Tab-separated table of C-alpha atoms and ligand atoms in Angstrom:
chain	number	residue	atom	x	y	z
A	26	MET	CA	94.212	48.068	220.319
A	27	SER	CA	97.383	46.158	221.302
A	28	VAL	CA	97.358	42.235	220.787
A	29	THR	CA	100.065	40.063	220.302
A	30	ARG	CA	99.936	38.893	216.700
A	31	THR	CA	101.578	36.332	214.538
A	32	MET	CA	103.577	37.393	211.569
A	33	PRO	CA	101.026	37.558	208.512
A	34	THR	CA	102.246	35.908	205.332
A	35	LEU	CA	102.465	37.822	202.122
A	36	GLN	CA	99.858	35.873	200.438
A	37	ALA	CA	96.768	35.424	202.547
A	38	GLU	CA	96.718	31.918	203.720
A	39	ASN	CA	93.195	31.983	205.164
A	40	GLY	CA	91.563	34.317	202.221
A	41	MET	CA	91.552	37.985	202.213
A	42	PHE	CA	92.487	39.359	205.574
A	43	LEU	CA	90.835	36.642	207.568
A	44	ARG	CA	93.942	36.006	209.788
A	45	GLU	CA	94.465	39.274	210.595
A	46	ILE	CA	90.566	39.987	211.234
A	47	ARG	CA	90.720	36.926	213.495
A	48	GLU	CA	93.408	38.036	215.744
A	49	LEU	CA	91.104	40.332	217.077
A	50	PHE	CA	87.764	38.863	216.320
A	51	ALA	CA	88.192	35.299	217.205
A	52	GLU	CA	84.741	34.455	216.503
A	53	PHE	CA	84.276	35.981	212.709
A	54	ASP	CA	82.465	33.549	211.074
A	55	PRO	CA	82.134	34.303	207.320
A	56	ALA	CA	79.242	32.365	206.447
A	57	LYS	CA	77.550	33.229	209.463
A	58	LEU	CA	78.134	36.937	209.196
A	59	GLY	CA	76.797	37.109	205.309
A	60	GLU	CA	73.792	35.144	206.141
A	61	ASN	CA	72.990	37.263	209.420
A	62	MET	CA	73.260	40.559	206.835
A	63	HIS	CA	71.307	39.098	204.177
A	64	ALA	CA	68.429	38.114	206.933
A	65	TRP	CA	68.825	41.752	207.899
A	66	ILE	CA	68.106	42.702	204.515
A	67	ARG	CA	65.457	40.714	203.711
A	68	GLU	CA	63.286	41.913	207.001
A	69	LEU	CA	64.174	45.801	206.287
A	70	TYR	CA	63.192	45.086	202.592
A	71	PRO	CA	59.458	45.538	202.350
A	72	ILE	CA	59.409	48.894	204.169
A	73	CYS	CA	58.674	51.949	201.891
A	74	ARG	CA	61.298	54.321	202.411
A	75	SER	CA	61.686	57.640	201.143
A	76	ILE	CA	63.654	60.951	202.100
A	77	THR	CA	61.467	61.565	205.159
A	78	GLY	CA	58.519	59.612	206.501
A	79	GLU	CA	57.513	56.574	208.494
A	80	GLY	CA	59.332	54.124	206.328
A	81	VAL	CA	62.592	55.552	207.486
A	82	ARG	CA	61.640	55.932	211.062
A	83	GLU	CA	60.566	52.291	210.759
A	84	THR	CA	63.613	51.031	209.340
A	85	LEU	CA	65.755	52.989	212.017
A	86	ARG	CA	63.811	51.282	214.711
A	87	ARG	CA	64.340	47.997	213.698
A	88	MET	CA	68.011	48.733	213.275
A	89	GLN	CA	68.093	49.590	216.909
A	90	ARG	CA	67.332	46.107	217.529
A	91	TRP	CA	70.833	45.330	216.318
A	92	LEU	CA	72.469	48.454	217.173
A	93	PRO	CA	71.319	51.183	219.975
A	94	LEU	CA	71.509	54.309	217.520
A	95	GLU	CA	70.119	57.541	218.159
A	96	ILE	CA	66.893	58.557	215.833
A	97	ARG	CA	67.466	62.421	215.168
A	98	GLU	CA	64.569	64.668	213.746
A	99	VAL	CA	65.045	67.671	211.868
A	100	PRO	CA	61.644	69.828	211.311
A	101	SER	CA	60.445	70.400	207.536
A	102	GLY	CA	61.261	74.131	206.658
A	103	THR	CA	64.483	74.144	208.656
A	104	LYS	CA	67.200	75.820	206.253
A	105	VAL	CA	70.386	74.227	205.128
A	106	PHE	CA	72.662	75.692	203.092
A	107	ASP	CA	70.733	76.449	199.906
A	108	TRP	CA	68.245	73.670	200.342
A	109	VAL	CA	65.277	73.415	202.934
A	110	VAL	CA	64.378	70.234	204.670
A	111	PRO	CA	61.416	69.046	202.678
A	112	ASN	CA	57.559	68.517	203.884
A	113	GLU	CA	57.339	64.676	205.197
A	114	TRP	CA	55.627	62.442	202.908
A	115	ASN	CA	53.727	59.079	203.945
A	116	ILE	CA	51.375	56.952	201.883
A	117	ARG	CA	49.079	54.184	203.268
A	118	ASP	CA	47.915	52.940	199.933
A	119	ALA	CA	47.756	53.420	196.140
A	120	TYR	CA	46.109	51.771	193.019
A	121	VAL	CA	44.728	52.118	189.592
A	122	LYS	CA	41.782	49.845	189.420
A	123	GLY	CA	39.771	49.067	185.776
A	124	ARG	CA	36.491	48.430	185.104
A	125	THR	CA	35.858	45.065	186.662
A	126	GLY	CA	36.972	47.083	189.961
A	127	GLU	CA	40.338	44.601	190.354
A	128	ARG	CA	43.313	46.446	191.125
A	129	ILE	CA	45.657	46.345	188.115
A	130	ILE	CA	48.570	48.342	189.731
A	131	ASP	CA	48.744	47.738	193.436
A	132	PHE	CA	50.980	49.515	196.001
A	133	GLN	CA	50.215	46.660	198.349
A	134	LYS	CA	52.171	44.343	195.872
A	135	SER	CA	55.040	46.382	195.438
A	136	ASN	CA	56.094	49.943	196.881
A	137	LEU	CA	58.133	50.720	193.476
A	138	HIS	CA	54.863	51.427	191.847
A	139	VAL	CA	54.117	54.363	193.375
A	140	VAL	CA	56.667	57.357	192.131
A	141	SER	CA	58.533	58.613	195.644
A	142	TYR	CA	56.815	61.727	197.019
A	143	SER	CA	53.571	61.708	194.925
A	144	VAL	CA	51.117	63.909	196.008
A	145	PRO	CA	47.533	62.568	197.156
A	146	PHE	CA	45.457	61.936	193.897
A	147	ARG	CA	41.639	60.317	193.330
A	148	GLY	CA	40.100	60.369	190.056
A	149	LYS	CA	38.688	58.725	187.323
A	150	LEU	CA	40.850	59.032	184.129
A	151	LYS	CA	40.721	57.800	180.501
A	152	LEU	CA	44.139	55.756	179.548
A	153	SER	CA	45.628	58.641	177.440
A	154	GLU	CA	45.245	60.671	180.601
A	155	LEU	CA	46.392	58.398	182.996
A	156	ASN	CA	49.561	57.201	180.328
A	157	GLN	CA	51.141	60.453	181.189
A	158	HIS	CA	51.568	59.466	184.827
A	159	LEU	CA	53.120	55.706	184.110
A	160	HIS	CA	56.675	54.731	183.845
A	161	SER	CA	57.763	51.554	182.762
A	162	LEU	CA	61.087	50.050	180.809
A	163	PRO	CA	60.651	48.956	177.270
A	164	ASP	CA	63.845	47.376	177.392
A	165	ARG	CA	63.294	45.339	180.672
A	166	PRO	CA	59.571	44.563	180.250
A	167	ASP	CA	59.139	42.348	183.374
A	168	TRP	CA	60.632	45.092	185.719
A	169	ILE	CA	59.224	47.812	187.900
A	170	PRO	CA	61.479	50.894	187.562
A	171	TYR	CA	62.109	52.816	190.698
A	172	ARG	CA	61.139	56.920	190.582
A	173	THR	CA	61.375	59.761	192.598
A	174	SER	CA	59.373	62.963	192.428
A	175	TYR	CA	61.145	65.072	195.558
A	176	TYR	CA	61.030	68.490	194.551
A	177	LYS	CA	58.330	68.768	191.700
A	178	GLU	CA	54.904	68.218	193.140
A	179	GLY	CA	53.296	65.546	191.287
A	180	TRP	CA	52.189	61.904	190.771
A	181	GLY	CA	52.852	58.822	189.189
A	182	PHE	CA	52.766	55.180	188.817
A	183	CYS	CA	55.714	52.750	187.851
A	184	LEU	CA	54.916	49.124	186.170
A	185	ALA	CA	56.735	46.599	184.084
A	186	HIS	CA	56.022	47.204	180.483
A	187	GLU	CA	54.382	44.115	179.503
A	188	GLU	CA	51.497	45.057	181.934
A	189	LEU	CA	51.372	48.469	180.706
A	190	LEU	CA	51.031	47.138	177.069
A	191	ARG	CA	47.591	45.296	178.608
A	192	LEU	CA	46.147	48.613	179.427
A	193	GLY	CA	42.754	48.765	177.496
A	194	ASP	CA	41.277	51.921	176.299
A	195	GLU	CA	38.719	52.484	179.031
A	196	GLU	CA	38.209	54.585	182.327
A	197	TYR	CA	40.359	53.885	185.381
A	198	ASP	CA	40.015	54.538	189.058
A	199	VAL	CA	43.309	56.031	190.435
A	200	CYS	CA	44.106	56.487	194.497
A	201	ILE	CA	47.185	57.447	195.495
A	202	ASP	CA	46.255	57.937	199.483
A	203	SER	CA	49.199	59.432	200.564
A	204	THR	CA	50.083	62.723	202.767
A	205	LEU	CA	52.755	65.614	202.103
A	206	GLN	CA	52.635	67.689	204.914
A	207	PRO	CA	55.231	69.506	207.380
A	208	GLY	CA	57.056	66.789	209.381
A	209	SER	CA	60.632	65.964	209.676
A	210	LEU	CA	63.285	64.624	208.129
A	211	THR	CA	64.828	61.496	210.107
A	212	TYR	CA	68.136	60.290	210.412
A	213	GLY	CA	69.818	57.843	212.385
A	214	GLU	CA	73.695	58.084	214.216
A	215	TYR	CA	75.623	55.696	216.237
A	216	VAL	CA	78.963	56.821	217.745
A	217	ILE	CA	81.642	54.588	219.059
A	218	PRO	CA	83.873	56.790	221.525
A	219	GLY	CA	87.813	56.172	220.989
A	220	SER	CA	90.744	57.732	223.058
A	221	SER	CA	90.864	60.460	220.953
A	222	GLU	CA	88.116	63.030	219.382
A	223	ALA	CA	89.456	62.760	216.086
A	224	GLU	CA	86.705	61.038	214.187
A	225	VAL	CA	86.145	58.743	211.219
A	226	LEU	CA	82.750	59.187	209.471
A	227	ILE	CA	80.871	56.410	207.594
A	228	SER	CA	77.694	57.287	205.946
A	229	THR	CA	75.311	55.306	204.005
A	230	HIS	CA	71.912	56.350	202.640
A	231	ILE	CA	68.489	55.239	203.839
A	232	CYS	CA	65.932	56.486	201.559
A	233	HIS	CA	65.296	53.895	198.796
A	234	PRO	CA	62.206	51.665	199.145
A	235	SER	CA	62.519	48.021	198.228
A	236	LEU	CA	65.831	48.062	196.469
A	237	CYS	CA	68.509	45.763	198.014
A	238	ASN	CA	71.914	46.665	196.897
A	239	ASP	CA	71.263	50.385	196.431
A	240	ASN	CA	70.331	51.303	200.128
A	241	LEU	CA	69.848	48.194	201.993
A	242	SER	CA	73.529	46.577	201.370
A	243	GLY	CA	75.053	49.945	202.712
A	244	ILE	CA	72.875	49.715	205.927
A	245	VAL	CA	73.613	46.058	207.074
A	246	VAL	CA	77.560	46.454	206.232
A	247	ALA	CA	77.722	49.567	208.113
A	248	LEU	CA	75.427	47.990	210.888
A	249	GLN	CA	77.861	45.006	211.027
A	250	TRP	CA	80.823	46.970	211.092
A	251	ALA	CA	79.577	48.953	213.944
A	252	ILE	CA	78.486	46.045	216.081
A	253	HIS	CA	82.173	44.606	215.456
A	254	LEU	CA	84.209	48.183	216.120
A	255	LYS	CA	82.305	48.359	219.772
A	256	GLN	CA	83.701	45.311	220.828
A	257	LEU	CA	87.289	46.377	220.250
A	258	ALA	CA	88.748	46.970	223.877
A	259	LYS	CA	90.842	50.192	222.852
A	260	ARG	CA	90.135	52.372	219.922
A	261	ARG	CA	92.257	55.536	218.959
A	262	TYR	CA	89.605	57.036	216.746
A	263	THR	CA	85.880	58.139	217.407
A	264	TYR	CA	83.592	56.059	214.673
A	265	ARG	CA	80.695	58.090	213.752
A	266	PHE	CA	78.457	56.020	211.792
A	267	VAL	CA	75.337	58.284	210.084
A	268	PHE	CA	72.550	56.574	208.493
A	269	ILE	CA	70.882	59.434	206.383
A	270	PRO	CA	68.175	60.109	203.281
A	271	GLY	CA	70.449	60.924	200.238
A	272	THR	CA	71.594	64.009	199.322
A	273	ILE	CA	68.873	65.922	201.509
A	274	GLY	CA	70.148	64.083	204.594
A	275	ALA	CA	73.867	64.266	203.838
A	276	ILE	CA	73.241	68.469	203.520
A	277	THR	CA	70.918	68.603	206.619
A	278	TRP	CA	73.566	66.636	208.699
A	279	LEU	CA	76.371	68.523	207.523
A	280	ALA	CA	74.634	71.850	208.341
A	281	GLN	CA	73.700	70.755	211.703
A	282	ASN	CA	77.243	69.569	212.659
A	283	GLU	CA	79.230	72.004	210.974
A	284	THR	CA	80.859	73.508	213.702
A	285	SER	CA	80.758	70.187	216.433
A	286	ALA	CA	81.765	66.818	214.526
A	287	VAL	CA	82.855	68.320	211.029
A	288	PRO	CA	85.883	69.644	212.314
A	289	ARG	CA	86.945	66.658	214.002
A	290	ILE	CA	86.538	64.274	210.779
A	291	ARG	CA	89.840	63.021	209.891
A	292	HIS	CA	88.944	60.196	207.423
A	293	GLY	CA	85.453	58.915	206.129
A	294	LEU	CA	83.911	56.361	203.800
A	295	VAL	CA	80.512	56.267	202.036
A	296	LEU	CA	79.360	52.943	201.515
A	297	SER	CA	76.834	52.365	198.872
A	298	GLY	CA	75.991	49.232	196.421
A	299	VAL	CA	78.239	46.679	198.715
A	300	GLY	CA	76.269	43.693	198.244
A	301	ASP	CA	76.307	42.628	194.648
A	302	ALA	CA	78.499	39.905	192.993
A	303	GLY	CA	80.387	42.987	191.167
A	304	LYS	CA	83.788	43.792	191.768
A	305	LEU	CA	85.054	46.325	194.785
A	306	ASN	CA	85.121	49.785	193.512
A	307	TYR	CA	86.963	52.640	195.717
A	308	LYS	CA	86.237	56.285	194.478
A	309	LYS	CA	88.795	58.645	195.729
A	310	SER	CA	87.906	61.664	197.916
A	311	ARG	CA	88.172	65.008	196.261
A	312	ARG	CA	91.913	65.419	197.571
A	313	GLY	CA	93.053	62.340	196.120
A	314	ASN	CA	95.633	61.948	198.186
A	315	ALA	CA	94.075	61.687	201.540
A	316	GLU	CA	95.077	59.203	204.051
A	317	VAL	CA	91.893	57.229	203.404
A	318	ASP	CA	92.726	57.167	199.485
A	319	ARG	CA	96.270	55.685	199.957
A	320	MET	CA	94.894	53.399	202.751
A	321	LEU	CA	92.205	51.763	200.440
A	322	ALA	CA	94.002	51.669	197.272
A	323	HIS	CA	96.961	49.689	199.326
A	324	LEU	CA	94.497	47.271	200.869
A	325	LEU	CA	92.715	46.454	197.833
A	326	ARG	CA	95.678	45.726	196.169
A	327	HIS	CA	96.915	43.262	198.929
A	328	SER	CA	93.250	41.764	199.017
A	329	GLU	CA	92.020	38.809	196.746
A	330	GLU	CA	89.531	41.038	195.656
A	331	ASP	CA	89.203	42.294	192.069
A	332	HIS	CA	88.729	45.890	192.239
A	333	THR	CA	89.083	49.543	190.608
A	334	ILE	CA	90.251	52.414	192.239
A	335	LEU	CA	88.235	55.680	190.651
A	336	ASP	CA	89.199	59.032	190.846
A	337	PHE	CA	86.808	61.508	192.353
A	338	SER	CA	84.061	63.172	190.372
A	339	PRO	CA	81.197	65.418	191.602
A	340	TYR	CA	78.543	62.782	190.913
A	341	GLY	CA	77.082	59.659	192.981
A	342	TYR	CA	76.277	59.640	196.489
A	343	ASP	CA	76.606	61.486	199.633
A	344	GLU	CA	80.792	62.275	198.906
A	345	ARG	CA	79.399	64.841	196.734
A	346	GLN	CA	78.340	66.568	199.831
A	347	TYR	CA	81.401	66.044	202.056
A	348	CYS	CA	83.652	66.688	199.312
A	349	SER	CA	81.927	69.955	198.499
A	350	PRO	CA	84.515	72.622	198.007
A	351	GLY	CA	83.351	74.391	201.282
A	352	PHE	CA	84.070	71.162	203.483
A	353	ASN	CA	86.439	68.993	200.879
A	354	LEU	CA	86.672	66.187	203.632
A	355	PRO	CA	88.937	63.385	203.156
A	356	VAL	CA	85.984	60.797	202.527
A	357	GLY	CA	85.761	58.508	199.727
A	358	ARG	CA	83.316	55.736	198.366
A	359	LEU	CA	83.051	51.960	198.588
A	360	SER	CA	80.978	50.458	196.189
A	361	ARG	CA	80.634	47.373	194.022
A	362	SER	CA	78.900	47.345	190.819
A	363	ILE	CA	78.812	51.110	189.933
A	364	HIS	CA	75.340	52.945	190.260
A	365	GLY	CA	73.655	53.557	186.640
A	366	THR	CA	76.109	50.885	185.321
A	367	PHE	CA	74.057	47.657	185.302
A	368	PRO	CA	70.906	46.873	184.466
A	369	GLN	CA	69.240	46.175	187.834
A	370	TYR	CA	69.975	49.524	189.110
A	371	HIS	CA	67.037	51.582	190.340
A	372	THR	CA	64.555	48.650	189.580
A	373	SER	CA	62.388	46.100	191.011
A	374	ALA	CA	65.723	43.504	189.749
A	375	ASP	CA	67.496	44.730	192.682
A	376	ASP	CA	66.050	42.405	194.556
A	377	LEU	CA	66.752	39.773	197.818
A	378	ASP	CA	68.424	37.839	194.913
A	379	PHE	CA	70.748	40.323	193.553
A	380	VAL	CA	72.488	40.966	196.882
A	381	GLU	CA	75.160	37.708	198.087
A	382	PRO	CA	75.774	36.735	201.737
A	383	GLY	CA	79.479	36.249	200.112
A	384	ALA	CA	79.754	39.836	198.593
A	385	LEU	CA	78.071	41.647	201.871
A	386	GLU	CA	80.643	39.620	203.960
A	387	ARG	CA	83.918	40.373	201.972
A	388	SER	CA	82.954	43.967	201.789
A	389	LEU	CA	82.718	43.985	205.527
A	390	ARG	CA	86.138	42.709	205.609
A	391	ILE	CA	87.428	45.515	203.900
A	392	CYS	CA	85.759	48.015	205.964
A	393	LEU	CA	87.180	46.302	209.073
A	394	MET	CA	90.765	46.273	207.611
A	395	PHE	CA	90.369	49.572	206.826
A	396	ALA	CA	89.571	50.654	210.513
A	397	LEU	CA	92.268	48.212	211.827
A	398	THR	CA	94.794	50.065	209.255
A	399	LEU	CA	93.903	53.336	210.511
A	400	GLU	CA	94.154	52.489	214.119
A	401	GLY	CA	97.667	50.651	213.454
A	402	ASN	CA	99.022	53.723	211.200
A	403	ARG	CA	101.559	55.804	213.305
A	404	THR	CA	104.363	57.016	212.652
A	405	MET	CA	107.753	55.658	214.301
A	406	VAL	CA	111.300	56.464	214.696
A	407	ASN	CA	114.050	54.224	214.612
A	408	MET	CA	115.670	54.093	218.335
A	409	ASN	CA	118.870	53.054	216.883
A	410	PRO	CA	119.397	54.704	213.739
A	411	ARG	CA	123.325	54.147	213.056
A	412	CYS	CA	123.455	51.295	211.122
A	413	GLU	CA	121.622	48.475	211.484
A	414	PRO	CA	120.916	47.260	214.997
A	415	ARG	CA	121.817	43.323	215.892
A	416	LEU	CA	118.420	41.704	215.143
A	417	GLY	CA	120.027	37.892	215.787
A	418	ARG	CA	120.950	38.851	219.058
A	419	ARG	CA	117.553	39.523	220.125
A	420	GLY	CA	115.987	36.771	218.505
A	421	LEU	CA	114.159	38.607	215.933
A	422	TYR	CA	116.295	37.386	213.053
A	423	ARG	CA	115.688	33.995	211.498
A	424	ALA	CA	113.331	33.685	214.728
A	425	ILE	CA	110.126	34.660	213.471
A	426	GLY	CA	106.963	32.998	212.683
A	427	GLY	CA	107.026	29.943	210.690
A	428	GLN	CA	109.520	28.913	207.901
A	429	ALA	CA	107.500	30.255	205.287
A	430	ASP	CA	106.898	33.657	206.944
A	431	ALA	CA	110.842	34.297	208.365
A	432	GLY	CA	111.715	35.970	205.037
A	433	ALA	CA	108.856	38.157	204.816
A	434	ALA	CA	108.930	39.098	208.713
A	435	GLU	CA	112.525	40.328	208.387
A	436	MET	CA	112.016	42.016	205.211
A	437	ALA	CA	109.421	43.881	206.883
A	438	MET	CA	111.841	44.775	210.032
A	439	LEU	CA	114.439	45.775	207.987
A	440	TRP	CA	111.808	48.508	205.889
A	441	VAL	CA	110.446	49.374	208.942
A	442	LEU	CA	114.029	50.248	210.882
A	443	ASN	CA	115.172	52.007	207.444
A	444	LEU	CA	112.244	54.208	206.817
A	445	SER	CA	111.375	55.110	210.639
A	446	ASP	CA	112.848	58.493	210.841
A	447	GLY	CA	109.976	60.299	211.927
A	448	ALA	CA	109.010	61.413	208.473
A	449	ASN	CA	106.988	58.143	207.169
A	450	SER	CA	104.152	56.438	208.786
A	451	LEU	CA	103.750	53.032	208.569
A	452	LEU	CA	101.533	53.162	205.595
A	453	ASP	CA	104.323	55.057	203.881
A	454	VAL	CA	106.434	51.717	204.805
A	455	ALA	CA	103.987	49.537	203.403
A	456	GLU	CA	103.564	51.551	200.077
A	457	ARG	CA	107.414	51.683	199.534
A	458	SER	CA	108.244	48.144	200.568
A	459	ASN	CA	104.903	46.864	198.405
A	460	LEU	CA	104.582	44.592	201.589
A	461	PRO	CA	100.957	44.298	203.599
A	462	PHE	CA	100.323	46.927	206.118
A	463	ALA	CA	99.411	44.084	208.551
A	464	ALA	CA	102.963	42.694	208.118
A	465	ILE	CA	104.776	46.263	208.526
A	466	GLU	CA	102.969	47.109	211.622
A	467	THR	CA	103.392	43.485	213.340
A	468	ALA	CA	106.646	44.181	212.510
A	469	ALA	CA	106.989	47.771	214.151
A	470	ARG	CA	105.735	46.305	217.146
A	471	MET	CA	107.977	43.782	217.599
A	472	LEU	CA	110.555	46.256	216.994
A	473	GLU	CA	108.962	48.511	219.634
A	474	GLN	CA	108.640	45.568	221.990
A	475	HIS	CA	112.500	45.389	221.893
A	476	GLU	CA	113.106	49.027	222.205
A	477	LEU	CA	114.569	49.469	218.730
A	478	LEU	CA	111.594	51.671	217.639
A	479	GLY	CA	109.610	54.039	219.586
A	480	ASP	CA	106.838	56.813	218.796
A	481	LYS	CA	107.476	59.970	217.157
A	482	ALA	CA	106.879	61.622	220.503
A	483	GLU	CA	109.057	59.513	222.408
A	484	GLY	CA	111.886	59.595	219.850
A	485	ALA	CA	111.907	63.149	219.578
A	486	SER	CA	112.667	63.470	223.223
A	487	ALA	CA	114.760	60.734	223.509
B	1	ZN	ZN1	69.784	55.101	194.257
């Protein structure tokens, strides 16, 4: 990733990180990228996904048109730690018909109408019997809730509460044309090799039906992130993107990769709910002070995004599995509005309007900056550590960047020179100086060109 950069200003001029990102991706067009990701969401939105089944396969197959990911299948019954890969669920149709034969609840209109993993059912039921299988939201009478029954065999329908109130006391014709039988769990994986085997894991869930922020936003930001990263001429890290069913998918992936990929993971990020208009939230890994934790906190502090840094808790998305004590991987989570805290969560209102192209694109920018920062974070050694070197003689003093940049650039160089004793990484320098990492890294590269700074390994042998 060696490129000549101009010195970044302390305040981003072009909006959040755009200047840094454009130095590597000249064509970076925020409006186009946001709209592109939203178009992918629109294409994937109608598919009925669950933790297994054709919906996930179809989603991954469509994603292959945008990113040539591998589709992997793990047979039902495979033991994965304390869990077992479940039977595969598929659904063709489902409805509740009234006296007139008209569909009152219709899976063809919204896949949220059926409780995910509903077992096949066919029968005539009185309203009192049917009611035991109906779910609605009295507080949001026009929204359809999203419900699942993965590990308890049963069936049910979800509907708007106002529709439920309209059901008369009559006999209903109920049909759930589904199958639940041995098959497999499906997930997607895409690896972008780097010069080292050390890996960065990016994980997002793909198991929700027509819900946009919850699952589709993470999928499209991860896709676009991977497409950008593979364009880089050089990468230090190997990046592994996994698109998996929530919980059981992460458990399965960890069980299958325990001795292969897992030991190589140096950093990781779970993406979930990154497309709504809410502020960004970074949830720290269980370790709390991993490089990913410090880096995201640093980047968000120097971004223009309203944000919060959250401590780890054993509740949430797949960070729960990656951060279980037997793995304790340095994996944090990036989200916008936090699951369960906004009314649209797990309802039909998490729809195409709830996710915004601009929010998706700004989430992507944080992800790209995270990767660029990871790539650039090295530990350097001052080659001229006895007193300050003469920067003016080398054209480094009062000679860099535009007028407004000069002060910041010089401060960055002084900090890098002073703290580069082989013990501080460039992220340490950025944190201690409270300067943006990009400014510190650019200063380091400039000093390196003038042989005032060396890599830690070179410095030790010098
Ligand atoms: Zn969810």
